[in-house]
Structures are given as structure tokens and as C-alpha cells.
């Protein structure tokens, strides 16, 4: 049984710009390289953490109006910036951590337009330093 | 260099904006989210000096 409601009303900021009302999905991957550390005498494999290799995928509506999705993202392609995903708009806390990616890289800005549907932009930020702001 | 917020997506419009490390300022400027604080480079005009006229001697 779930013990908390997760991402029911998340806050998503990209380059300090709050794009929550244009965002429909946020997938956060916190990964570390798994380095083999097993040695002679061990009876089971052992691993240690290597480099962090994180990513954040965000799904937006493709709004081209002033200070909306396009205006926020167009200048970020090919550069690094900060992305924050929080479960709710409440202050940072242990139960509402601000998942922060500092210096994460945006390589591509794909725009999807389909007949009879709202345009969308799905972007993936890769790398950067991950921290969980809980205070 | 100082900036002011120009979009509610960033905060209260008109408030000073201090970027944190990692924020792409050029993208915020290009997107119209912030504006540079204008710094005047022209010297203010000083009021003209006027000497009180002496009363004419007759």
C-alpha cells in the first residue's frame, strides 16, 4: 500500500524558470557507475560506486508564446544548466526533496507535432551533479 | 552586472535577480525572463549658475 502521494503536483524548474504548468512528465534517473571490486579470497562479487551518470527527461507542451516552453529551452540546447524536480510546491524537506541537477547538459530539442494533437517537446538532460535538497 | 525579473515564471516581476551557479544567463536574457539593470553613462546636467545682478549705479 502506498504511504505517500508522489508527484501529484510536482514543481519543475529548468534554468530557474518554473515550467510546471507546461510539464506532463518527469523521469529522474539517479545512476552511478558500478565498479568491480572483487578480489581473490572473496566468495561473492563486490562493487563500489564510480562516476555519477544521471539524467532527467521532461515532457512539455510545445508553447511558443512569450516566456513559455520554447523561450525557455531554445537557448539551452548545447549548453549546461540546472534542473530541479520537486514532488510538491511546499518547502524543501525530507518528505519533499528538491531533486537538483546542477550543470546538466541538453543535447537536443525535439519537437513533435501531430494532426489533431497539441505539440510536445520531450527533452533529456544528461550528466551534472545530483543533490537532494531537503532543507 | 545586475538583473531584474521580467517574467512571473522566475519570481516577482521587478525584483532583482541574482543567478545561482550553473544558471544560463544568456538564455534567460534571450527568452525575456530577465532584463539588465540600466546603468546611466551620461552625466546629469548641472543647473546653470546664475549670479545675482548688481544694482546699476547711476
Tab-separated table of C-alpha atoms in Angstrom:
chain	number	residue	atom	x	y	z
A	1	UNK	CA	0.000	0.000	0.000
A	2	UNK	CA	1.460	3.389	-0.929
A	3	UNK	CA	2.456	5.503	2.017
A	4	UNK	CA	2.573	8.848	0.249
A	5	UNK	CA	1.217	10.532	-2.825
A	6	UNK	CA	4.111	11.025	-5.193
A	7	UNK	CA	4.381	13.576	-7.994
A	8	UNK	CA	0.711	14.505	-7.849
A	9	UNK	CA	1.544	18.162	-8.302
A	10	UNK	CA	5.265	18.399	-8.892
A	11	UNK	CA	7.286	21.520	-9.473
A	12	UNK	CA	9.693	21.509	-12.401
A	13	UNK	CA	12.186	24.291	-12.947
A	14	UNK	CA	14.621	24.486	-15.846
A	15	UNK	CA	17.329	27.127	-15.708
A	16	UNK	CA	15.450	28.605	-12.717
A	17	UNK	CA	12.267	29.006	-14.825
A	18	UNK	CA	9.147	27.356	-13.385
A	19	UNK	CA	7.610	25.290	-16.205
A	20	UNK	CA	5.326	23.158	-14.030
A	21	UNK	CA	2.161	24.258	-15.826
A	22	UNK	CA	3.575	23.110	-19.173
A	23	UNK	CA	5.022	19.826	-17.941
A	24	UNK	CA	3.249	16.466	-18.172
A	25	UNK	CA	6.001	14.049	-17.225
A	26	UNK	CA	9.285	13.912	-15.367
A	27	UNK	CA	11.556	10.892	-15.298
A	28	UNK	CA	14.541	11.189	-12.994
A	29	UNK	CA	17.340	8.643	-13.234
A	30	UNK	CA	19.963	8.706	-10.491
A	31	UNK	CA	22.745	6.377	-11.566
A	32	UNK	CA	26.298	5.631	-10.568
A	33	UNK	CA	28.760	3.509	-12.475
A	34	UNK	CA	29.143	0.125	-10.794
A	35	UNK	CA	32.841	-0.721	-10.481
A	36	UNK	CA	34.004	-4.235	-9.814
A	37	UNK	CA	35.975	-4.515	-6.560
A	38	UNK	CA	36.055	-8.272	-6.126
A	39	UNK	CA	39.447	-9.715	-5.176
A	40	UNK	CA	40.959	-13.119	-4.578
A	41	UNK	CA	39.565	-14.629	-1.424
A	42	UNK	CA	36.116	-13.115	-1.890
A	43	UNK	CA	33.261	-15.545	-2.159
A	44	UNK	CA	30.864	-13.088	-3.755
A	45	UNK	CA	31.251	-10.218	-6.169
A	46	UNK	CA	31.675	-6.777	-4.637
A	47	UNK	CA	31.163	-3.377	-6.224
A	48	UNK	CA	31.950	0.222	-5.418
A	49	UNK	CA	30.382	3.391	-6.763
A	50	UNK	CA	32.010	5.109	-9.711
A	51	UNK	CA	31.115	8.296	-11.513
A	52	UNK	CA	27.596	9.631	-11.296
A	53	UNK	CA	25.715	9.372	-14.583
A	54	UNK	CA	22.333	10.976	-14.039
A	55	UNK	CA	19.593	12.049	-16.412
A	56	UNK	CA	16.255	13.848	-16.305
A	57	UNK	CA	13.641	13.507	-19.040
A	58	UNK	CA	10.904	16.137	-19.086
A	59	UNK	CA	7.792	16.169	-21.275
A	60	UNK	CA	6.344	19.579	-22.114
A	61	UNK	CA	3.614	21.065	-24.233
A	62	UNK	CA	5.190	22.978	-27.076
A	63	UNK	CA	4.125	26.523	-26.282
A	64	UNK	CA	5.775	29.150	-28.455
A	65	UNK	CA	4.257	32.090	-26.597
A	66	UNK	CA	6.467	34.594	-24.806
A	67	UNK	CA	8.339	33.231	-21.762
A	68	UNK	CA	6.898	29.746	-22.226
A	69	UNK	CA	8.435	26.372	-23.117
A	70	UNK	CA	10.165	27.295	-26.353
A	71	UNK	CA	11.539	30.548	-24.979
A	72	UNK	CA	12.971	28.676	-22.012
A	73	UNK	CA	14.544	25.773	-23.874
A	74	UNK	CA	15.753	27.225	-27.175
A	75	UNK	CA	18.761	28.940	-25.633
A	76	UNK	CA	19.788	25.888	-23.634
A	77	UNK	CA	20.475	23.414	-26.452
A	78	UNK	CA	24.130	22.527	-26.473
A	79	UNK	CA	24.719	24.065	-23.039
A	80	UNK	CA	24.567	23.087	-19.388
A	81	UNK	CA	22.081	24.378	-16.857
A	82	UNK	CA	20.260	23.466	-13.639
A	83	UNK	CA	17.097	21.364	-13.393
A	84	UNK	CA	15.028	20.831	-10.242
A	85	UNK	CA	12.135	18.405	-9.785
A	86	UNK	CA	10.154	18.526	-6.534
A	87	UNK	CA	7.153	16.386	-5.532
A	88	UNK	CA	5.136	19.424	-4.407
A	89	UNK	CA	5.469	23.198	-4.217
A	90	UNK	CA	5.988	23.066	-0.449
A	91	UNK	CA	9.341	23.981	1.055
A	92	UNK	CA	12.220	21.541	0.674
A	93	UNK	CA	12.155	18.851	3.335
A	94	UNK	CA	12.957	15.187	3.837
A	95	UNK	CA	9.467	14.339	2.582
A	96	UNK	CA	9.548	16.911	-0.224
A	97	UNK	CA	13.101	16.760	-1.567
A	98	UNK	CA	14.226	19.075	-4.322
A	99	UNK	CA	15.977	16.739	-6.735
A	100	UNK	CA	18.579	19.102	-8.138
A	101	UNK	CA	20.843	18.553	-11.119
A	102	UNK	CA	23.498	21.219	-11.440
A	103	UNK	CA	25.365	21.623	-14.719
A	104	UNK	CA	23.271	19.093	-16.613
A	105	UNK	CA	23.604	19.077	-20.410
A	106	UNK	CA	20.843	19.446	-23.006
A	107	UNK	CA	21.939	17.911	-26.296
A	108	UNK	CA	18.738	18.015	-28.348
A	109	UNK	CA	15.401	19.814	-28.576
A	110	UNK	CA	12.961	17.560	-30.442
A	111	UNK	CA	9.526	18.992	-31.215
A	112	UNK	CA	6.651	16.644	-32.037
A	113	UNK	CA	3.652	17.940	-33.987
A	114	UNK	CA	0.750	15.673	-34.880
A	115	UNK	CA	-2.567	16.312	-36.578
A	116	UNK	CA	-5.290	16.909	-34.024
A	117	UNK	CA	-2.972	16.923	-31.025
A	118	UNK	CA	-1.101	19.504	-29.023
A	119	UNK	CA	2.549	19.835	-29.942
A	120	UNK	CA	5.007	18.432	-27.434
A	121	UNK	CA	8.660	18.753	-26.590
A	122	UNK	CA	10.439	15.949	-24.762
A	123	UNK	CA	13.921	16.824	-23.563
A	124	UNK	CA	16.558	14.820	-21.754
A	125	UNK	CA	19.215	16.469	-19.624
A	126	UNK	CA	22.284	14.319	-19.064
A	127	UNK	CA	25.046	14.430	-16.502
A	128	UNK	CA	25.641	17.112	-13.925
A	129	UNK	CA	25.931	16.933	-10.176
A	130	UNK	CA	22.960	15.461	-8.335
A	131	UNK	CA	21.899	16.649	-4.881
A	132	UNK	CA	18.732	16.121	-2.890
A	133	UNK	CA	17.816	19.403	-1.186
A	134	UNK	CA	15.941	18.526	1.977
A	135	UNK	CA	16.133	21.741	3.974
B	1	UNK	CA	26.167	43.143	-13.693
B	2	UNK	CA	22.731	43.127	-12.119
B	3	UNK	CA	19.392	41.938	-13.439
B	4	UNK	CA	15.690	42.337	-12.802
B	5	UNK	CA	12.996	39.675	-13.114
B	6	UNK	CA	10.744	40.211	-16.139
B	7	UNK	CA	8.604	37.058	-16.002
B	8	UNK	CA	6.478	35.612	-13.224
B	9	UNK	CA	7.902	32.194	-14.095
B	10	UNK	CA	11.120	33.301	-12.447
B	11	UNK	CA	9.712	35.217	-9.490
B	12	UNK	CA	8.117	38.550	-8.735
B	13	UNK	CA	8.394	40.879	-11.708
B	14	UNK	CA	10.631	43.832	-10.953
B	15	UNK	CA	12.574	42.162	-8.162
B	16	UNK	CA	16.354	41.986	-8.512
B	17	UNK	CA	17.590	38.648	-9.804
B	18	UNK	CA	20.797	37.040	-8.594
B	19	UNK	CA	21.630	33.929	-10.614
B	20	UNK	CA	22.863	30.822	-8.847
B	21	UNK	CA	25.834	28.857	-10.090
B	22	UNK	CA	25.046	26.946	-13.244
B	23	UNK	CA	22.258	29.209	-14.471
B	24	UNK	CA	22.497	30.164	-18.146
B	25	UNK	CA	22.090	33.941	-18.060
B	26	UNK	CA	22.223	34.364	-21.846
B	27	UNK	CA	19.252	32.022	-22.242
B	28	UNK	CA	17.261	33.925	-19.616
B	29	UNK	CA	18.017	37.238	-21.326
B	30	UNK	CA	17.206	35.897	-24.798
B	31	UNK	CA	13.944	34.392	-23.546
B	32	UNK	CA	12.835	37.633	-21.937
B	33	UNK	CA	12.838	36.264	-18.397
B	34	UNK	CA	15.231	38.879	-17.044
B	35	UNK	CA	16.473	42.294	-18.120
B	36	UNK	CA	19.743	44.005	-17.405
B	37	UNK	CA	19.689	46.826	-14.935
B	38	UNK	CA	20.182	50.015	-16.900
B	39	UNK	CA	23.274	51.955	-15.892
B	40	UNK	CA	23.290	55.560	-16.998
B	41	UNK	CA	26.532	56.622	-18.655
B	42	UNK	CA	25.617	60.266	-19.177
B	43	UNK	CA	26.376	62.884	-16.598
B	44	UNK	CA	23.397	64.639	-15.182
B	45	UNK	CA	23.022	68.221	-16.296
B	46	UNK	CA	24.029	70.671	-13.639
B	47	UNK	CA	21.796	73.629	-13.068
B	48	UNK	CA	23.116	76.787	-14.716
B	49	UNK	CA	24.979	79.092	-12.393
B	50	UNK	CA	23.384	82.449	-12.204
B	51	UNK	CA	24.981	85.353	-10.435
B	52	UNK	CA	22.690	87.878	-8.896
B	53	UNK	CA	22.803	91.050	-10.861
B	54	UNK	CA	24.255	94.019	-9.065
B	55	UNK	CA	22.146	97.095	-8.902
B	56	UNK	CA	23.270	99.602	-11.537
B	57	UNK	CA	24.975	102.711	-10.250
B	58	UNK	CA	23.587	105.886	-11.528
